[in-house]
């Protein structure tokens, strides 16, 4: 026995019909200038309040999506600064954890949500202002000014 396919759901079928394309649907490739991408919140410098389990889970999801270092304060009052590269959300805080690359070590750490007392988005967002549109704008400014040595290689993040 199989259930309905995801694409066959009524909310999805209408988007891809010719009727929706003629109405200027956001998914109509003829009217779509730029494909929608991921919106990254400006959380650099944010220190969220972690009063409830749900607030902790939400903050750690944002920390996982963040493209910079965070500082975790553990319940034993120790602090760890680094990049969160993985997380597993289990049914409780003791079965949920983040995996972190510490700033001052190459060792990967696994920290249970239950051991986290505070979180701060302390590092610089390494991709802030590095959108494709910003890069193209900068490229054309250099090209029109006659600046030499232009190529289509990305700039270093450092």
JSON list of C-alpha atoms in Angstrom, two decimals:
[
{"chain": "A", "resi": 1, "resn": "UNK", "atom": "CA", "xyz": [0.00, 0.00, 0.00]},
{"chain": "A", "resi": 2, "resn": "UNK", "atom": "CA", "xyz": [1.36, 3.39, -0.92]},
{"chain": "A", "resi": 3, "resn": "UNK", "atom": "CA", "xyz": [0.19, 6.85, -0.01]},
{"chain": "A", "resi": 4, "resn": "UNK", "atom": "CA", "xyz": [-0.10, 9.91, -2.23]},
{"chain": "A", "resi": 5, "resn": "UNK", "atom": "CA", "xyz": [3.10, 11.31, -3.63]},
{"chain": "A", "resi": 6, "resn": "UNK", "atom": "CA", "xyz": [4.29, 14.63, -2.21]},
{"chain": "A", "resi": 7, "resn": "UNK", "atom": "CA", "xyz": [4.00, 16.26, -5.66]},
{"chain": "A", "resi": 8, "resn": "UNK", "atom": "CA", "xyz": [0.36, 15.08, -5.98]},
{"chain": "A", "resi": 9, "resn": "UNK", "atom": "CA", "xyz": [-0.82, 17.03, -2.95]},
{"chain": "A", "resi": 10, "resn": "UNK", "atom": "CA", "xyz": [-3.32, 19.76, -3.88]},
{"chain": "A", "resi": 11, "resn": "UNK", "atom": "CA", "xyz": [-1.09, 22.52, -2.54]},
{"chain": "A", "resi": 12, "resn": "UNK", "atom": "CA", "xyz": [1.67, 21.46, -4.94]},
{"chain": "A", "resi": 13, "resn": "UNK", "atom": "CA", "xyz": [-0.32, 20.54, -8.05]},
{"chain": "A", "resi": 14, "resn": "UNK", "atom": "CA", "xyz": [-1.78, 24.04, -8.55]},
{"chain": "A", "resi": 15, "resn": "UNK", "atom": "CA", "xyz": [1.68, 25.62, -8.53]},
{"chain": "A", "resi": 16, "resn": "UNK", "atom": "CA", "xyz": [2.85, 23.64, -11.53]},
{"chain": "A", "resi": 17, "resn": "UNK", "atom": "CA", "xyz": [-0.18, 23.83, -13.79]},
{"chain": "A", "resi": 18, "resn": "UNK", "atom": "CA", "xyz": [-0.35, 26.09, -16.81]},
{"chain": "A", "resi": 19, "resn": "UNK", "atom": "CA", "xyz": [-3.09, 28.10, -15.06]},
{"chain": "A", "resi": 20, "resn": "UNK", "atom": "CA", "xyz": [-0.71, 29.11, -12.30]},
{"chain": "A", "resi": 21, "resn": "UNK", "atom": "CA", "xyz": [2.00, 30.02, -14.81]},
{"chain": "A", "resi": 22, "resn": "UNK", "atom": "CA", "xyz": [-0.31, 32.43, -16.61]},
{"chain": "A", "resi": 23, "resn": "UNK", "atom": "CA", "xyz": [-1.17, 34.13, -13.31]},
{"chain": "A", "resi": 24, "resn": "UNK", "atom": "CA", "xyz": [2.49, 35.07, -12.67]},
{"chain": "A", "resi": 25, "resn": "UNK", "atom": "CA", "xyz": [3.15, 32.40, -10.05]},
{"chain": "A", "resi": 26, "resn": "UNK", "atom": "CA", "xyz": [6.47, 32.86, -8.22]},
{"chain": "A", "resi": 27, "resn": "UNK", "atom": "CA", "xyz": [7.55, 29.49, -9.67]},
{"chain": "A", "resi": 28, "resn": "UNK", "atom": "CA", "xyz": [6.85, 30.48, -13.29]},
{"chain": "A", "resi": 29, "resn": "UNK", "atom": "CA", "xyz": [10.30, 30.31, -14.95]},
{"chain": "A", "resi": 30, "resn": "UNK", "atom": "CA", "xyz": [9.27, 32.85, -17.60]},
{"chain": "A", "resi": 31, "resn": "UNK", "atom": "CA", "xyz": [8.61, 35.54, -15.01]},
{"chain": "A", "resi": 32, "resn": "UNK", "atom": "CA", "xyz": [11.17, 34.49, -12.43]},
{"chain": "A", "resi": 33, "resn": "UNK", "atom": "CA", "xyz": [14.20, 36.78, -12.63]},
{"chain": "A", "resi": 34, "resn": "UNK", "atom": "CA", "xyz": [16.27, 35.13, -9.90]},
{"chain": "A", "resi": 35, "resn": "UNK", "atom": "CA", "xyz": [15.56, 31.84, -8.17]},
{"chain": "A", "resi": 36, "resn": "UNK", "atom": "CA", "xyz": [14.79, 32.28, -4.49]},
{"chain": "A", "resi": 37, "resn": "UNK", "atom": "CA", "xyz": [17.63, 31.30, -2.19]},
{"chain": "A", "resi": 38, "resn": "UNK", "atom": "CA", "xyz": [18.16, 30.83, 1.50]},
{"chain": "A", "resi": 39, "resn": "UNK", "atom": "CA", "xyz": [17.65, 33.89, 3.65]},
{"chain": "A", "resi": 40, "resn": "UNK", "atom": "CA", "xyz": [20.26, 34.14, 6.39]},
{"chain": "A", "resi": 41, "resn": "UNK", "atom": "CA", "xyz": [19.31, 36.10, 9.45]},
{"chain": "A", "resi": 42, "resn": "UNK", "atom": "CA", "xyz": [21.69, 38.73, 10.75]},
{"chain": "A", "resi": 43, "resn": "UNK", "atom": "CA", "xyz": [22.42, 37.08, 14.09]},
{"chain": "A", "resi": 44, "resn": "UNK", "atom": "CA", "xyz": [26.05, 38.11, 14.46]},
{"chain": "A", "resi": 45, "resn": "UNK", "atom": "CA", "xyz": [26.55, 39.37, 18.04]},
{"chain": "A", "resi": 46, "resn": "UNK", "atom": "CA", "xyz": [23.20, 37.99, 19.21]},
{"chain": "A", "resi": 47, "resn": "UNK", "atom": "CA", "xyz": [23.02, 36.37, 22.66]},
{"chain": "A", "resi": 48, "resn": "UNK", "atom": "CA", "xyz": [19.64, 34.60, 22.80]},
{"chain": "A", "resi": 49, "resn": "UNK", "atom": "CA", "xyz": [17.69, 34.05, 26.00]},
{"chain": "A", "resi": 50, "resn": "UNK", "atom": "CA", "xyz": [17.53, 30.30, 26.66]},
{"chain": "A", "resi": 51, "resn": "UNK", "atom": "CA", "xyz": [14.74, 30.17, 29.22]},
{"chain": "A", "resi": 52, "resn": "UNK", "atom": "CA", "xyz": [12.95, 27.13, 27.78]},
{"chain": "A", "resi": 53, "resn": "UNK", "atom": "CA", "xyz": [13.95, 23.93, 26.04]},
{"chain": "A", "resi": 54, "resn": "UNK", "atom": "CA", "xyz": [12.26, 25.16, 22.86]},
{"chain": "A", "resi": 55, "resn": "UNK", "atom": "CA", "xyz": [14.23, 28.45, 22.90]},
{"chain": "A", "resi": 56, "resn": "UNK", "atom": "CA", "xyz": [17.45, 26.44, 23.24]},
{"chain": "A", "resi": 57, "resn": "UNK", "atom": "CA", "xyz": [16.50, 24.21, 20.30]},
{"chain": "A", "resi": 58, "resn": "UNK", "atom": "CA", "xyz": [15.60, 27.21, 18.10]},
{"chain": "A", "resi": 59, "resn": "UNK", "atom": "CA", "xyz": [18.84, 29.04, 18.99]},
{"chain": "A", "resi": 60, "resn": "UNK", "atom": "CA", "xyz": [20.95, 25.96, 18.25]},
{"chain": "A", "resi": 61, "resn": "UNK", "atom": "CA", "xyz": [19.23, 25.49, 14.87]},
{"chain": "A", "resi": 62, "resn": "UNK", "atom": "CA", "xyz": [20.15, 29.11, 14.05]},
{"chain": "A", "resi": 63, "resn": "UNK", "atom": "CA", "xyz": [23.69, 28.44, 15.29]},
{"chain": "A", "resi": 64, "resn": "UNK", "atom": "CA", "xyz": [23.92, 25.46, 12.93]},
{"chain": "A", "resi": 65, "resn": "UNK", "atom": "CA", "xyz": [22.86, 27.68, 9.99]},
{"chain": "A", "resi": 66, "resn": "UNK", "atom": "CA", "xyz": [25.23, 30.46, 11.08]},
{"chain": "A", "resi": 67, "resn": "UNK", "atom": "CA", "xyz": [28.38, 30.81, 8.98]},
{"chain": "A", "resi": 68, "resn": "UNK", "atom": "CA", "xyz": [30.64, 31.95, 11.80]},
{"chain": "A", "resi": 69, "resn": "UNK", "atom": "CA", "xyz": [31.86, 30.91, 15.23]},
{"chain": "A", "resi": 70, "resn": "UNK", "atom": "CA", "xyz": [29.64, 30.73, 18.29]},
{"chain": "A", "resi": 71, "resn": "UNK", "atom": "CA", "xyz": [30.55, 30.65, 21.96]},
{"chain": "A", "resi": 72, "resn": "UNK", "atom": "CA", "xyz": [28.89, 28.00, 24.10]},
{"chain": "A", "resi": 73, "resn": "UNK", "atom": "CA", "xyz": [28.87, 28.42, 27.86]},
{"chain": "A", "resi": 74, "resn": "UNK", "atom": "CA", "xyz": [28.41, 25.05, 29.49]},
{"chain": "A", "resi": 75, "resn": "UNK", "atom": "CA", "xyz": [26.66, 24.42, 32.79]},
{"chain": "A", "resi": 76, "resn": "UNK", "atom": "CA", "xyz": [30.06, 23.81, 34.43]},
{"chain": "A", "resi": 77, "resn": "UNK", "atom": "CA", "xyz": [30.85, 27.48, 33.50]},
{"chain": "A", "resi": 78, "resn": "UNK", "atom": "CA", "xyz": [33.48, 26.53, 30.89]},
{"chain": "A", "resi": 79, "resn": "UNK", "atom": "CA", "xyz": [33.33, 28.28, 27.50]},
{"chain": "A", "resi": 80, "resn": "UNK", "atom": "CA", "xyz": [34.00, 26.81, 24.08]},
{"chain": "A", "resi": 81, "resn": "UNK", "atom": "CA", "xyz": [34.26, 28.94, 20.94]},
{"chain": "A", "resi": 82, "resn": "UNK", "atom": "CA", "xyz": [34.01, 27.29, 17.56]},
{"chain": "A", "resi": 83, "resn": "UNK", "atom": "CA", "xyz": [31.99, 26.40, 14.49]},
{"chain": "A", "resi": 84, "resn": "UNK", "atom": "CA", "xyz": [28.91, 24.17, 14.78]},
{"chain": "A", "resi": 85, "resn": "UNK", "atom": "CA", "xyz": [29.03, 21.79, 11.83]},
{"chain": "A", "resi": 86, "resn": "UNK", "atom": "CA", "xyz": [26.42, 19.21, 12.83]},
{"chain": "A", "resi": 87, "resn": "UNK", "atom": "CA", "xyz": [23.52, 18.68, 15.20]},
{"chain": "A", "resi": 88, "resn": "UNK", "atom": "CA", "xyz": [21.13, 15.88, 16.11]},
{"chain": "A", "resi": 89, "resn": "UNK", "atom": "CA", "xyz": [17.78, 16.77, 17.60]},
{"chain": "A", "resi": 90, "resn": "UNK", "atom": "CA", "xyz": [16.44, 13.94, 19.75]},
{"chain": "A", "resi": 91, "resn": "UNK", "atom": "CA", "xyz": [13.31, 13.66, 21.86]},
{"chain": "A", "resi": 92, "resn": "UNK", "atom": "CA", "xyz": [15.01, 15.21, 24.92]},
{"chain": "A", "resi": 93, "resn": "UNK", "atom": "CA", "xyz": [17.85, 17.64, 25.58]},
{"chain": "A", "resi": 94, "resn": "UNK", "atom": "CA", "xyz": [20.08, 14.82, 26.83]},
{"chain": "A", "resi": 95, "resn": "UNK", "atom": "CA", "xyz": [19.66, 12.88, 23.56]},
{"chain": "A", "resi": 96, "resn": "UNK", "atom": "CA", "xyz": [20.15, 15.98, 21.40]},
{"chain": "A", "resi": 97, "resn": "UNK", "atom": "CA", "xyz": [23.64, 17.28, 20.68]},
{"chain": "A", "resi": 98, "resn": "UNK", "atom": "CA", "xyz": [25.75, 19.61, 18.57]},
{"chain": "A", "resi": 99, "resn": "UNK", "atom": "CA", "xyz": [29.11, 18.82, 17.03]},
{"chain": "A", "resi": 100, "resn": "UNK", "atom": "CA", "xyz": [31.61, 21.65, 17.11]},
{"chain": "A", "resi": 101, "resn": "UNK", "atom": "CA", "xyz": [35.05, 22.41, 15.68]},
{"chain": "A", "resi": 102, "resn": "UNK", "atom": "CA", "xyz": [36.76, 24.44, 18.45]},
{"chain": "A", "resi": 103, "resn": "UNK", "atom": "CA", "xyz": [38.57, 27.57, 17.33]},
{"chain": "A", "resi": 104, "resn": "UNK", "atom": "CA", "xyz": [41.80, 26.60, 19.11]},
{"chain": "A", "resi": 105, "resn": "UNK", "atom": "CA", "xyz": [41.85, 22.85, 18.34]},
{"chain": "A", "resi": 106, "resn": "UNK", "atom": "CA", "xyz": [41.36, 20.40, 15.51]},
{"chain": "A", "resi": 107, "resn": "UNK", "atom": "CA", "xyz": [39.49, 17.98, 17.78]},
{"chain": "A", "resi": 108, "resn": "UNK", "atom": "CA", "xyz": [35.75, 17.67, 17.08]},
{"chain": "A", "resi": 109, "resn": "UNK", "atom": "CA", "xyz": [33.56, 17.96, 20.17]},
{"chain": "A", "resi": 110, "resn": "UNK", "atom": "CA", "xyz": [30.11, 16.49, 20.77]},
{"chain": "A", "resi": 111, "resn": "UNK", "atom": "CA", "xyz": [28.07, 18.48, 23.32]},
{"chain": "A", "resi": 112, "resn": "UNK", "atom": "CA", "xyz": [24.63, 17.54, 24.63]},
{"chain": "A", "resi": 113, "resn": "UNK", "atom": "CA", "xyz": [22.00, 20.28, 24.50]},
{"chain": "A", "resi": 114, "resn": "UNK", "atom": "CA", "xyz": [21.37, 19.58, 28.20]},
{"chain": "A", "resi": 115, "resn": "UNK", "atom": "CA", "xyz": [24.93, 20.74, 29.04]},
{"chain": "A", "resi": 116, "resn": "UNK", "atom": "CA", "xyz": [24.56, 24.16, 27.36]},
{"chain": "A", "resi": 117, "resn": "UNK", "atom": "CA", "xyz": [23.77, 27.10, 29.65]},
{"chain": "A", "resi": 118, "resn": "UNK", "atom": "CA", "xyz": [24.27, 29.98, 27.19]},
{"chain": "A", "resi": 119, "resn": "UNK", "atom": "CA", "xyz": [25.01, 30.66, 23.52]},
{"chain": "A", "resi": 120, "resn": "UNK", "atom": "CA", "xyz": [26.48, 33.71, 21.81]},
{"chain": "A", "resi": 121, "resn": "UNK", "atom": "CA", "xyz": [26.96, 34.33, 18.09]},
{"chain": "A", "resi": 122, "resn": "UNK", "atom": "CA", "xyz": [30.44, 35.68, 18.76]},
{"chain": "A", "resi": 123, "resn": "UNK", "atom": "CA", "xyz": [32.32, 35.19, 15.49]},
{"chain": "A", "resi": 124, "resn": "UNK", "atom": "CA", "xyz": [32.12, 37.19, 12.29]},
{"chain": "A", "resi": 125, "resn": "UNK", "atom": "CA", "xyz": [29.65, 35.89, 9.72]},
{"chain": "A", "resi": 126, "resn": "UNK", "atom": "CA", "xyz": [32.19, 34.89, 7.06]},
{"chain": "A", "resi": 127, "resn": "UNK", "atom": "CA", "xyz": [29.65, 35.05, 4.24]},
{"chain": "A", "resi": 128, "resn": "UNK", "atom": "CA", "xyz": [28.03, 38.39, 5.12]},
{"chain": "A", "resi": 129, "resn": "UNK", "atom": "CA", "xyz": [28.02, 40.63, 2.09]},
{"chain": "A", "resi": 130, "resn": "UNK", "atom": "CA", "xyz": [29.39, 37.84, -0.08]},
{"chain": "A", "resi": 131, "resn": "UNK", "atom": "CA", "xyz": [26.25, 37.25, -2.15]},
{"chain": "A", "resi": 132, "resn": "UNK", "atom": "CA", "xyz": [26.48, 36.54, -5.85]},
{"chain": "A", "resi": 133, "resn": "UNK", "atom": "CA", "xyz": [24.87, 39.89, -6.61]},
{"chain": "A", "resi": 134, "resn": "UNK", "atom": "CA", "xyz": [27.47, 41.74, -4.49]},
{"chain": "A", "resi": 135, "resn": "UNK", "atom": "CA", "xyz": [30.30, 39.91, -6.24]},
{"chain": "A", "resi": 136, "resn": "UNK", "atom": "CA", "xyz": [28.95, 40.67, -9.73]},
{"chain": "A", "resi": 137, "resn": "UNK", "atom": "CA", "xyz": [28.44, 44.34, -8.81]},
{"chain": "A", "resi": 138, "resn": "UNK", "atom": "CA", "xyz": [32.04, 44.57, -7.57]},
{"chain": "A", "resi": 139, "resn": "UNK", "atom": "CA", "xyz": [33.33, 42.80, -10.69]},
{"chain": "A", "resi": 140, "resn": "UNK", "atom": "CA", "xyz": [31.55, 45.19, -13.05]},
{"chain": "A", "resi": 141, "resn": "UNK", "atom": "CA", "xyz": [32.73, 48.23, -11.08]},
{"chain": "A", "resi": 142, "resn": "UNK", "atom": "CA", "xyz": [36.33, 47.07, -11.50]},
{"chain": "A", "resi": 143, "resn": "UNK", "atom": "CA", "xyz": [35.85, 46.19, -15.17]},
{"chain": "A", "resi": 144, "resn": "UNK", "atom": "CA", "xyz": [34.28, 49.55, -16.08]},
{"chain": "A", "resi": 145, "resn": "UNK", "atom": "CA", "xyz": [37.00, 51.46, -14.23]},
{"chain": "A", "resi": 146, "resn": "UNK", "atom": "CA", "xyz": [39.63, 49.68, -16.33]},
{"chain": "A", "resi": 147, "resn": "UNK", "atom": "CA", "xyz": [41.23, 47.96, -13.38]},
{"chain": "A", "resi": 148, "resn": "UNK", "atom": "CA", "xyz": [43.56, 45.23, -14.63]},
{"chain": "A", "resi": 149, "resn": "UNK", "atom": "CA", "xyz": [44.00, 41.61, -13.65]},
{"chain": "A", "resi": 150, "resn": "UNK", "atom": "CA", "xyz": [40.30, 40.76, -13.53]},
{"chain": "A", "resi": 151, "resn": "UNK", "atom": "CA", "xyz": [39.33, 37.11, -13.46]},
{"chain": "A", "resi": 152, "resn": "UNK", "atom": "CA", "xyz": [36.38, 35.04, -12.41]},
{"chain": "A", "resi": 153, "resn": "UNK", "atom": "CA", "xyz": [38.02, 33.48, -9.35]},
{"chain": "A", "resi": 154, "resn": "UNK", "atom": "CA", "xyz": [36.42, 33.92, -5.93]},
{"chain": "A", "resi": 155, "resn": "UNK", "atom": "CA", "xyz": [38.12, 36.10, -3.37]},
{"chain": "A", "resi": 156, "resn": "UNK", "atom": "CA", "xyz": [39.71, 34.58, -0.30]},
{"chain": "A", "resi": 157, "resn": "UNK", "atom": "CA", "xyz": [37.57, 34.66, 2.83]},
{"chain": "A", "resi": 158, "resn": "UNK", "atom": "CA", "xyz": [40.52, 35.82, 4.91]}
]
